[in-house]
Amino acid sequence: QVQLVESGGGLVQAGGSLRLSCAASGRTFSMYAMGWFRQAPGKEREFVAAIRWSGGATTYGDSVKGRFTISRDNAKATVYLQMNSLKPEDTAVYYCAAQVNYRRTYYYPKDFDSWGQGTQVTVSS
């Protein structure tokens, strides 16, 4: 089992930046990927970004490409999401997720086994 704790959410003005962190504990040696998803009220959970734990390959959702950057610190078992040029439509609860059982893909919610509780990001216009 892997436990995940997100931090770094908050309120920011449009055009601003935030950095989210997700610390993993437990069987972190068994992780194949970590990712970020978000969910706004009344909408489905949306893929934001993900990173392979070994090798560091990354993938991004179309709506955040060029603005968000995912990175990891293997020693700390932590993944980060640097969010720049934030827009009001980025407002959502952001969830961290870990892939413990290997799948070839790592951008669908079903590709991930463990989830954090979420952190709120609110972007004001």
JSON list of C-alpha atoms in Angstrom, two decimals:
[
{"chain": "A", "resi": 1, "resn": "GLN", "atom": "CA", "xyz": [0.00, 0.00, 0.00]},
{"chain": "A", "resi": 2, "resn": "VAL", "atom": "CA", "xyz": [1.07, 3.56, -0.71]},
{"chain": "A", "resi": 3, "resn": "GLN", "atom": "CA", "xyz": [-0.28, 6.54, 1.19]},
{"chain": "A", "resi": 4, "resn": "LEU", "atom": "CA", "xyz": [-0.31, 9.98, -0.40]},
{"chain": "A", "resi": 5, "resn": "VAL", "atom": "CA", "xyz": [-0.57, 13.43, 1.18]},
{"chain": "A", "resi": 6, "resn": "GLU", "atom": "CA", "xyz": [-0.96, 16.54, -0.97]},
{"chain": "A", "resi": 7, "resn": "SER", "atom": "CA", "xyz": [-0.05, 20.08, 0.06]},
{"chain": "A", "resi": 8, "resn": "GLY", "atom": "CA", "xyz": [0.41, 23.51, -1.48]},
{"chain": "A", "resi": 9, "resn": "GLY", "atom": "CA", "xyz": [-3.07, 24.39, -2.63]},
{"chain": "A", "resi": 10, "resn": "GLY", "atom": "CA", "xyz": [-4.61, 27.79, -2.03]},
{"chain": "A", "resi": 11, "resn": "LEU", "atom": "CA", "xyz": [-6.04, 30.94, -3.53]},
{"chain": "A", "resi": 12, "resn": "VAL", "atom": "CA", "xyz": [-4.13, 32.77, -6.25]},
{"chain": "A", "resi": 13, "resn": "GLN", "atom": "CA", "xyz": [-4.93, 35.45, -8.79]},
{"chain": "A", "resi": 14, "resn": "ALA", "atom": "CA", "xyz": [-5.09, 34.69, -12.49]},
{"chain": "A", "resi": 15, "resn": "GLY", "atom": "CA", "xyz": [-1.62, 34.73, -14.00]},
{"chain": "A", "resi": 16, "resn": "GLY", "atom": "CA", "xyz": [-0.03, 33.63, -10.75]},
{"chain": "A", "resi": 17, "resn": "SER", "atom": "CA", "xyz": [1.76, 30.45, -9.75]},
{"chain": "A", "resi": 18, "resn": "LEU", "atom": "CA", "xyz": [1.44, 27.66, -7.21]},
{"chain": "A", "resi": 19, "resn": "ARG", "atom": "CA", "xyz": [3.45, 24.54, -6.49]},
{"chain": "A", "resi": 20, "resn": "LEU", "atom": "CA", "xyz": [1.72, 21.43, -5.26]},
{"chain": "A", "resi": 21, "resn": "SER", "atom": "CA", "xyz": [3.56, 18.65, -3.46]},
{"chain": "A", "resi": 22, "resn": "CYS", "atom": "CA", "xyz": [2.57, 15.04, -2.88]},
{"chain": "A", "resi": 23, "resn": "ALA", "atom": "CA", "xyz": [4.51, 12.97, -0.39]},
{"chain": "A", "resi": 24, "resn": "ALA", "atom": "CA", "xyz": [4.25, 9.20, -0.65]},
{"chain": "A", "resi": 25, "resn": "SER", "atom": "CA", "xyz": [4.81, 6.73, 2.17]},
{"chain": "A", "resi": 26, "resn": "GLY", "atom": "CA", "xyz": [4.57, 2.99, 2.56]},
{"chain": "A", "resi": 27, "resn": "ARG", "atom": "CA", "xyz": [5.62, 0.72, -0.32]},
{"chain": "A", "resi": 28, "resn": "THR", "atom": "CA", "xyz": [7.04, 3.56, -2.37]},
{"chain": "A", "resi": 29, "resn": "PHE", "atom": "CA", "xyz": [9.66, 1.27, -3.89]},
{"chain": "A", "resi": 30, "resn": "SER", "atom": "CA", "xyz": [6.85, -0.43, -5.80]},
{"chain": "A", "resi": 31, "resn": "MET", "atom": "CA", "xyz": [5.59, 2.70, -7.54]},
{"chain": "A", "resi": 32, "resn": "TYR", "atom": "CA", "xyz": [5.76, 2.83, -11.32]},
{"chain": "A", "resi": 33, "resn": "ALA", "atom": "CA", "xyz": [4.28, 6.29, -11.82]},
{"chain": "A", "resi": 34, "resn": "MET", "atom": "CA", "xyz": [2.71, 9.20, -10.02]},
{"chain": "A", "resi": 35, "resn": "GLY", "atom": "CA", "xyz": [0.25, 11.66, -11.39]},
{"chain": "A", "resi": 36, "resn": "TRP", "atom": "CA", "xyz": [-2.04, 14.58, -10.78]},
{"chain": "A", "resi": 37, "resn": "PHE", "atom": "CA", "xyz": [-5.72, 14.80, -11.61]},
{"chain": "A", "resi": 38, "resn": "ARG", "atom": "CA", "xyz": [-8.23, 17.53, -10.89]},
{"chain": "A", "resi": 39, "resn": "GLN", "atom": "CA", "xyz": [-11.96, 17.73, -10.46]},
{"chain": "A", "resi": 40, "resn": "ALA", "atom": "CA", "xyz": [-14.09, 20.86, -10.60]},
{"chain": "A", "resi": 41, "resn": "PRO", "atom": "CA", "xyz": [-17.65, 20.94, -9.23]},
{"chain": "A", "resi": 42, "resn": "GLY", "atom": "CA", "xyz": [-20.05, 19.16, -11.56]},
{"chain": "A", "resi": 43, "resn": "LYS", "atom": "CA", "xyz": [-17.27, 17.90, -13.84]},
{"chain": "A", "resi": 44, "resn": "GLU", "atom": "CA", "xyz": [-15.49, 14.61, -14.32]},
{"chain": "A", "resi": 45, "resn": "ARG", "atom": "CA", "xyz": [-12.03, 13.98, -12.97]},
{"chain": "A", "resi": 46, "resn": "GLU", "atom": "CA", "xyz": [-9.51, 15.34, -15.49]},
{"chain": "A", "resi": 47, "resn": "PHE", "atom": "CA", "xyz": [-5.95, 14.19, -16.13]},
{"chain": "A", "resi": 48, "resn": "VAL", "atom": "CA", "xyz": [-3.34, 16.90, -15.47]},
{"chain": "A", "resi": 49, "resn": "ALA", "atom": "CA", "xyz": [0.12, 15.33, -15.56]},
{"chain": "A", "resi": 50, "resn": "ALA", "atom": "CA", "xyz": [2.03, 12.18, -14.72]},
{"chain": "A", "resi": 51, "resn": "ILE", "atom": "CA", "xyz": [5.61, 10.98, -14.43]},
{"chain": "A", "resi": 52, "resn": "ARG", "atom": "CA", "xyz": [7.24, 7.58, -14.59]},
{"chain": "A", "resi": 53, "resn": "TRP", "atom": "CA", "xyz": [9.08, 6.90, -11.34]},
{"chain": "A", "resi": 54, "resn": "SER", "atom": "CA", "xyz": [11.96, 5.21, -13.18]},
{"chain": "A", "resi": 55, "resn": "GLY", "atom": "CA", "xyz": [13.31, 7.21, -16.06]},
{"chain": "A", "resi": 56, "resn": "GLY", "atom": "CA", "xyz": [11.17, 10.28, -15.46]},
{"chain": "A", "resi": 57, "resn": "ALA", "atom": "CA", "xyz": [9.12, 10.25, -18.65]},
{"chain": "A", "resi": 58, "resn": "THR", "atom": "CA", "xyz": [6.28, 12.75, -18.40]},
{"chain": "A", "resi": 59, "resn": "THR", "atom": "CA", "xyz": [2.91, 13.31, -20.01]},
{"chain": "A", "resi": 60, "resn": "TYR", "atom": "CA", "xyz": [0.48, 16.23, -19.72]},
{"chain": "A", "resi": 61, "resn": "GLY", "atom": "CA", "xyz": [-3.15, 16.99, -20.34]},
{"chain": "A", "resi": 62, "resn": "ASP", "atom": "CA", "xyz": [-3.77, 19.30, -23.29]},
{"chain": "A", "resi": 63, "resn": "SER", "atom": "CA", "xyz": [-5.24, 22.06, -21.13]},
{"chain": "A", "resi": 64, "resn": "VAL", "atom": "CA", "xyz": [-2.06, 22.47, -19.06]},
{"chain": "A", "resi": 65, "resn": "LYS", "atom": "CA", "xyz": [0.72, 21.85, -21.59]},
{"chain": "A", "resi": 66, "resn": "GLY", "atom": "CA", "xyz": [3.27, 24.64, -21.52]},
{"chain": "A", "resi": 67, "resn": "ARG", "atom": "CA", "xyz": [2.01, 25.99, -18.20]},
{"chain": "A", "resi": 68, "resn": "PHE", "atom": "CA", "xyz": [2.40, 23.13, -15.71]},
{"chain": "A", "resi": 69, "resn": "THR", "atom": "CA", "xyz": [5.47, 21.05, -14.98]},
{"chain": "A", "resi": 70, "resn": "ILE", "atom": "CA", "xyz": [5.58, 17.77, -13.07]},
{"chain": "A", "resi": 71, "resn": "SER", "atom": "CA", "xyz": [8.76, 16.62, -11.36]},
{"chain": "A", "resi": 72, "resn": "ARG", "atom": "CA", "xyz": [9.83, 14.10, -8.75]},
{"chain": "A", "resi": 73, "resn": "ASP", "atom": "CA", "xyz": [12.33, 13.60, -5.97]},
{"chain": "A", "resi": 74, "resn": "ASN", "atom": "CA", "xyz": [12.93, 9.87, -5.71]},
{"chain": "A", "resi": 75, "resn": "ALA", "atom": "CA", "xyz": [14.86, 10.17, -2.45]},
{"chain": "A", "resi": 76, "resn": "LYS", "atom": "CA", "xyz": [11.95, 11.96, -0.80]},
{"chain": "A", "resi": 77, "resn": "ALA", "atom": "CA", "xyz": [9.29, 9.90, -2.60]},
{"chain": "A", "resi": 78, "resn": "THR", "atom": "CA", "xyz": [7.64, 13.20, -3.50]},
{"chain": "A", "resi": 79, "resn": "VAL", "atom": "CA", "xyz": [6.13, 14.50, -6.70]},
{"chain": "A", "resi": 80, "resn": "TYR", "atom": "CA", "xyz": [5.62, 18.17, -7.47]},
{"chain": "A", "resi": 81, "resn": "LEU", "atom": "CA", "xyz": [3.34, 20.10, -9.79]},
{"chain": "A", "resi": 82, "resn": "GLN", "atom": "CA", "xyz": [4.55, 23.58, -10.67]},
{"chain": "A", "resi": 83, "resn": "MET", "atom": "CA", "xyz": [1.60, 25.56, -12.01]},
{"chain": "A", "resi": 84, "resn": "ASN", "atom": "CA", "xyz": [2.29, 28.81, -13.84]},
{"chain": "A", "resi": 85, "resn": "SER", "atom": "CA", "xyz": [0.06, 31.25, -15.72]},
{"chain": "A", "resi": 86, "resn": "LEU", "atom": "CA", "xyz": [-2.92, 30.02, -13.78]},
{"chain": "A", "resi": 87, "resn": "LYS", "atom": "CA", "xyz": [-6.40, 30.64, -15.14]},
{"chain": "A", "resi": 88, "resn": "PRO", "atom": "CA", "xyz": [-9.79, 30.67, -13.41]},
{"chain": "A", "resi": 89, "resn": "GLU", "atom": "CA", "xyz": [-10.65, 27.46, -15.25]},
{"chain": "A", "resi": 90, "resn": "ASP", "atom": "CA", "xyz": [-7.79, 25.74, -13.37]},
{"chain": "A", "resi": 91, "resn": "THR", "atom": "CA", "xyz": [-9.89, 26.01, -10.21]},
{"chain": "A", "resi": 92, "resn": "ALA", "atom": "CA", "xyz": [-10.49, 22.51, -8.89]},
{"chain": "A", "resi": 93, "resn": "VAL", "atom": "CA", "xyz": [-9.57, 20.00, -6.24]},
{"chain": "A", "resi": 94, "resn": "TYR", "atom": "CA", "xyz": [-6.24, 18.51, -7.25]},
{"chain": "A", "resi": 95, "resn": "TYR", "atom": "CA", "xyz": [-5.58, 14.86, -6.46]},
{"chain": "A", "resi": 96, "resn": "CYS", "atom": "CA", "xyz": [-2.29, 13.00, -6.38]},
{"chain": "A", "resi": 97, "resn": "ALA", "atom": "CA", "xyz": [-2.25, 9.37, -7.50]},
{"chain": "A", "resi": 98, "resn": "ALA", "atom": "CA", "xyz": [0.24, 6.51, -7.56]},
{"chain": "A", "resi": 99, "resn": "GLN", "atom": "CA", "xyz": [0.52, 3.54, -9.91]},
{"chain": "A", "resi": 100, "resn": "VAL", "atom": "CA", "xyz": [1.61, 0.50, -7.90]},
{"chain": "A", "resi": 101, "resn": "ASN", "atom": "CA", "xyz": [0.52, -2.23, -10.31]},
{"chain": "A", "resi": 102, "resn": "TYR", "atom": "CA", "xyz": [2.20, -1.65, -13.66]},
{"chain": "A", "resi": 103, "resn": "ARG", "atom": "CA", "xyz": [0.16, -0.51, -16.63]},
{"chain": "A", "resi": 104, "resn": "ARG", "atom": "CA", "xyz": [1.50, 0.60, -19.97]},
{"chain": "A", "resi": 105, "resn": "THR", "atom": "CA", "xyz": [-0.52, 3.80, -19.76]},
{"chain": "A", "resi": 106, "resn": "TYR", "atom": "CA", "xyz": [-0.38, 6.32, -16.95]},
{"chain": "A", "resi": 107, "resn": "TYR", "atom": "CA", "xyz": [-2.94, 8.99, -17.78]},
{"chain": "A", "resi": 108, "resn": "TYR", "atom": "CA", "xyz": [-6.34, 7.44, -17.05]},
{"chain": "A", "resi": 109, "resn": "PRO", "atom": "CA", "xyz": [-7.77, 7.37, -13.53]},
{"chain": "A", "resi": 110, "resn": "LYS", "atom": "CA", "xyz": [-8.02, 3.58, -13.85]},
{"chain": "A", "resi": 111, "resn": "ASP", "atom": "CA", "xyz": [-4.23, 3.43, -14.32]},
{"chain": "A", "resi": 112, "resn": "PHE", "atom": "CA", "xyz": [-3.68, 4.44, -10.69]},
{"chain": "A", "resi": 113, "resn": "ASP", "atom": "CA", "xyz": [-4.09, 2.43, -7.50]},
{"chain": "A", "resi": 114, "resn": "SER", "atom": "CA", "xyz": [-3.68, 4.89, -4.64]},
{"chain": "A", "resi": 115, "resn": "TRP", "atom": "CA", "xyz": [-5.13, 8.38, -4.25]},
{"chain": "A", "resi": 116, "resn": "GLY", "atom": "CA", "xyz": [-4.60, 11.30, -1.93]},
{"chain": "A", "resi": 117, "resn": "GLN", "atom": "CA", "xyz": [-7.36, 13.29, -0.25]},
{"chain": "A", "resi": 118, "resn": "GLY", "atom": "CA", "xyz": [-7.00, 16.27, -2.56]},
{"chain": "A", "resi": 119, "resn": "THR", "atom": "CA", "xyz": [-6.03, 19.90, -2.18]},
{"chain": "A", "resi": 120, "resn": "GLN", "atom": "CA", "xyz": [-8.12, 22.87, -3.31]},
{"chain": "A", "resi": 121, "resn": "VAL", "atom": "CA", "xyz": [-6.75, 25.29, -5.87]},
{"chain": "A", "resi": 122, "resn": "THR", "atom": "CA", "xyz": [-8.77, 28.43, -6.50]},
{"chain": "A", "resi": 123, "resn": "VAL", "atom": "CA", "xyz": [-7.80, 30.95, -9.17]},
{"chain": "A", "resi": 124, "resn": "SER", "atom": "CA", "xyz": [-9.56, 34.30, -9.01]},
{"chain": "A", "resi": 125, "resn": "SER", "atom": "CA", "xyz": [-10.10, 36.48, -12.05]}
]
